[in-house]
Coordinates of C-alpha atoms in Angstrom, one line a residue:
M187 CA -74.8 27.7 42.8
T188 CA -73.9 24.7 44.9
P189 CA -76.4 22.0 45.8
Q190 CA -76.3 23.1 49.4
E191 CA -77.2 26.7 48.4
A192 CA -80.0 25.4 46.2
S193 CA -81.4 23.3 49.1
S194 CA -81.2 26.2 51.5
I195 CA -83.3 28.3 49.1
T196 CA -85.9 25.6 48.3
E197 CA -86.2 24.7 52.0
S198 CA -87.1 28.3 52.8
L199 CA -89.6 28.3 50.0
C200 CA -91.2 25.1 51.3
H201 CA -91.6 26.7 54.7
R202 CA -93.6 29.7 53.4
A203 CA -96.9 27.8 53.3
P204 CA -98.0 24.2 53.8
V205 CA -99.1 23.8 50.2
I206 CA -97.4 24.7 46.9
P207 CA -100.0 24.8 44.1
V208 CA -99.0 22.6 41.2
L209 CA -100.5 24.4 38.2
V210 CA -101.2 23.2 34.6
V211 CA -102.3 26.3 32.8
D212 CA -103.7 26.2 29.2
D213 CA -105.1 29.7 28.9
L214 CA -102.5 32.5 29.2
D215 CA -105.3 35.0 30.0
T216 CA -105.9 33.2 33.3
A217 CA -102.3 33.4 34.5
Q218 CA -102.3 36.6 36.4
P219 CA -105.7 36.4 38.0
L220 CA -105.0 32.8 39.0
A221 CA -101.7 33.7 40.6
A222 CA -103.4 36.7 42.3
A223 CA -106.2 34.6 43.7
L224 CA -103.7 32.0 45.2
V225 CA -101.5 34.7 46.7
A226 CA -104.6 36.4 48.2
G227 CA -105.4 33.1 49.9
G228 CA -101.9 32.8 51.4
L229 CA -100.2 30.5 49.0
T230 CA -97.3 32.6 47.7
V231 CA -95.0 29.9 46.2
L232 CA -96.4 28.7 42.8
E233 CA -95.3 25.9 40.6
V234 CA -96.2 26.2 36.9
T235 CA -95.7 22.9 35.2
L236 CA -94.0 22.8 31.8
R237 CA -96.8 20.7 30.4
T238 CA -98.6 23.2 28.1
P239 CA -97.5 25.2 25.1
V240 CA -98.0 28.5 27.0
A241 CA -96.3 27.4 30.2
L242 CA -93.3 29.7 29.8
S243 CA -95.5 32.6 29.0
V244 CA -97.6 31.8 32.0
I245 CA -94.5 32.0 34.2
R246 CA -93.7 35.4 32.8
E247 CA -97.2 36.6 33.5
M248 CA -97.4 35.2 37.0
A249 CA -94.0 36.6 37.9
Q250 CA -95.5 40.1 37.6
V251 CA -98.0 39.4 40.4
P252 CA -97.0 41.1 43.6
G253 CA -96.3 38.7 46.5
G254 CA -95.9 35.6 44.4
I255 CA -92.8 33.5 43.9
V256 CA -93.1 31.5 40.7
G257 CA -91.2 28.4 39.7
A258 CA -91.2 25.9 36.9
G259 CA -92.4 22.3 37.4
T260 CA -91.8 19.2 35.2
V261 CA -88.3 20.5 34.5
L262 CA -86.7 17.5 32.7
T263 CA -83.7 18.8 30.7
P264 CA -81.0 21.4 30.8
E265 CA -83.0 23.3 28.0
D266 CA -86.1 23.3 30.2
A267 CA -84.1 24.8 33.1
E268 CA -82.6 27.5 30.9
N269 CA -85.9 28.4 29.3
A270 CA -87.6 28.5 32.7
K271 CA -85.0 30.8 34.2
A272 CA -85.2 33.1 31.1
A273 CA -89.0 33.2 31.6
G274 CA -88.5 34.4 35.2
A275 CA -88.8 31.2 37.2
Q276 CA -87.1 31.6 40.6
F277 CA -86.9 27.8 41.2
A278 CA -87.3 24.5 39.4
V279 CA -89.0 21.3 40.4
S280 CA -88.4 17.9 38.7
P281 CA -90.1 14.6 39.1
G282 CA -86.7 12.9 39.3
A283 CA -83.1 13.9 38.8
T284 CA -80.3 13.3 36.3
D285 CA -76.7 14.5 36.5
K286 CA -77.1 16.6 33.4
L287 CA -80.2 18.4 34.8
L288 CA -78.6 19.0 38.2
T289 CA -75.4 20.3 36.7
A290 CA -77.3 22.6 34.4
C291 CA -79.3 24.1 37.3
E292 CA -76.2 24.5 39.3
D293 CA -74.4 26.2 36.4
I294 CA -77.1 28.8 35.7
G295 CA -77.9 29.4 39.4
L296 CA -81.5 28.0 39.3
P297 CA -82.4 26.4 42.7
I298 CA -84.0 23.0 42.0
L299 CA -86.1 20.7 44.1
P300 CA -85.2 17.3 42.6
G301 CA -87.4 14.3 42.8
A302 CA -86.9 11.0 44.6
A303 CA -89.1 8.0 45.1
T304 CA -86.8 5.5 46.9
A305 CA -84.3 5.5 49.7
T306 CA -81.5 5.0 47.1
E307 CA -82.5 8.0 45.0
A308 CA -82.9 10.1 48.1
M309 CA -79.4 9.1 49.3
A310 CA -77.8 9.8 45.9
L311 CA -79.2 13.3 46.0
L312 CA -78.1 13.8 49.6
E313 CA -74.6 12.6 48.7
R314 CA -74.5 15.3 46.0
G315 CA -75.6 17.9 48.5
Y316 CA -79.4 18.1 48.0
S317 CA -81.1 18.0 51.4
S318 CA -84.4 19.4 50.2
Q319 CA -86.2 17.0 47.8
K320 CA -89.5 16.3 46.2
F321 CA -91.1 12.9 47.0
F322 CA -92.9 11.8 43.8
P323 CA -95.3 10.2 43.1
A324 CA -96.2 10.4 46.7
E325 CA -99.3 8.2 47.1
A326 CA -98.1 5.7 44.5
S327 CA -94.7 5.4 46.2
G328 CA -96.0 4.5 49.6
G329 CA -97.5 7.8 50.8
A330 CA -97.1 9.2 54.3
A331 CA -96.1 5.7 55.6
M332 CA -93.1 5.6 53.3
L333 CA -91.9 9.1 54.3
K334 CA -92.4 8.2 58.0
S335 CA -90.2 5.2 57.4
L336 CA -87.5 7.3 55.8
A337 CA -87.5 9.9 58.6
S338 CA -85.4 7.8 61.0
P339 CA -82.5 6.7 58.7
L340 CA -82.5 9.9 56.7
P341 CA -83.4 12.7 59.1
Q342 CA -81.2 15.1 57.1
I343 CA -83.6 15.2 54.2
L344 CA -86.7 17.5 54.1
F345 CA -89.4 16.5 51.5
C346 CA -92.1 18.1 49.6
P347 CA -94.4 15.2 48.6
T348 CA -96.5 15.6 45.5
G349 CA -98.7 13.3 43.6
G350 CA -102.2 12.1 44.7
I351 CA -102.3 14.6 47.6
S352 CA -105.6 16.4 48.4
H353 CA -107.0 18.5 51.1
D354 CA -108.3 15.3 52.7
N355 CA -105.0 13.6 53.1
A356 CA -102.5 16.5 53.2
H357 CA -102.5 16.5 57.0
E358 CA -101.1 12.9 57.1
Y359 CA -98.0 14.3 55.4
L360 CA -97.7 17.6 57.1
V361 CA -97.5 16.2 60.6
L362 CA -94.3 14.3 59.7
P363 CA -91.0 15.7 60.9
N364 CA -89.4 15.3 57.4
V365 CA -92.1 17.1 55.5
A366 CA -91.9 20.9 55.0
C367 CA -95.0 21.2 52.7
V368 CA -96.9 19.3 50.1
G369 CA -97.6 20.0 46.4
G370 CA -101.1 19.8 45.1
S371 CA -103.4 20.8 42.3
W372 CA -106.7 20.8 44.2
V373 CA -106.4 24.5 45.1
A374 CA -106.9 25.5 41.5
P375 CA -109.6 23.2 40.0
R376 CA -109.9 23.4 36.2
E377 CA -113.6 24.2 36.4
L378 CA -113.0 27.2 38.6
V379 CA -110.1 28.5 36.5
Q380 CA -112.1 28.1 33.3
T381 CA -115.1 30.0 34.7
G382 CA -112.9 32.7 36.3
H383 CA -114.2 31.9 39.8
W384 CA -111.2 33.5 41.5
G385 CA -113.0 34.0 44.8
G386 CA -113.5 30.3 45.0
I387 CA -109.8 29.6 44.4
T388 CA -108.9 32.2 47.0
D389 CA -111.1 30.3 49.5
L390 CA -109.5 27.0 48.6
A391 CA -106.0 28.6 49.0
A392 CA -107.0 30.1 52.3
A393 CA -108.1 26.7 53.6
A394 CA -104.9 25.1 52.4
S395 CA -102.8 27.7 54.0
R396 CA -104.3 26.7 57.4
L397 CA -103.4 23.0 57.0
R398 CA -100.9 21.5 59.4

């Protein structure tokens, strides 16, 4: 898979809904109902971060939910990428990018949304062929104002900003011409997941799906 092919796929995923849920799941039993609740609310592209011992199993479970497209987040190494694909992840997301990681994803055919936080990092990824990128950590790296500044000199790059984004400030990003969607965890609050309040999560997802 070429970087250009990967970017085409990730760009299409980013355009499916204004928000990609960023999920940290500790309890495997919640995987399928959580995914179903989010999909029911209109958020069909789900990012499961590789931050818990059950993350790969969560990806396997969520991949069985009709209508959902499940990817792996916090993919840091070639081994992470290989394990994620084997678990059924259809895409990868990384907070940054290394040559080893990008090469591994290209070799195994796993589309990756690589992270950048500066103009230099974004240009290096663009030079390699990645026109769809994650902007992380968004709020700590200048927020919507930073992305607005990058839009003029780097109009070829489409971003999915993540990090510190909530329902209250998502609109500031989504109105920018170089933002396709945002990533956020607010649509799946830990307390609602732990109590199995799936209707509440569907409501939050539905509200997020209407953002623009």
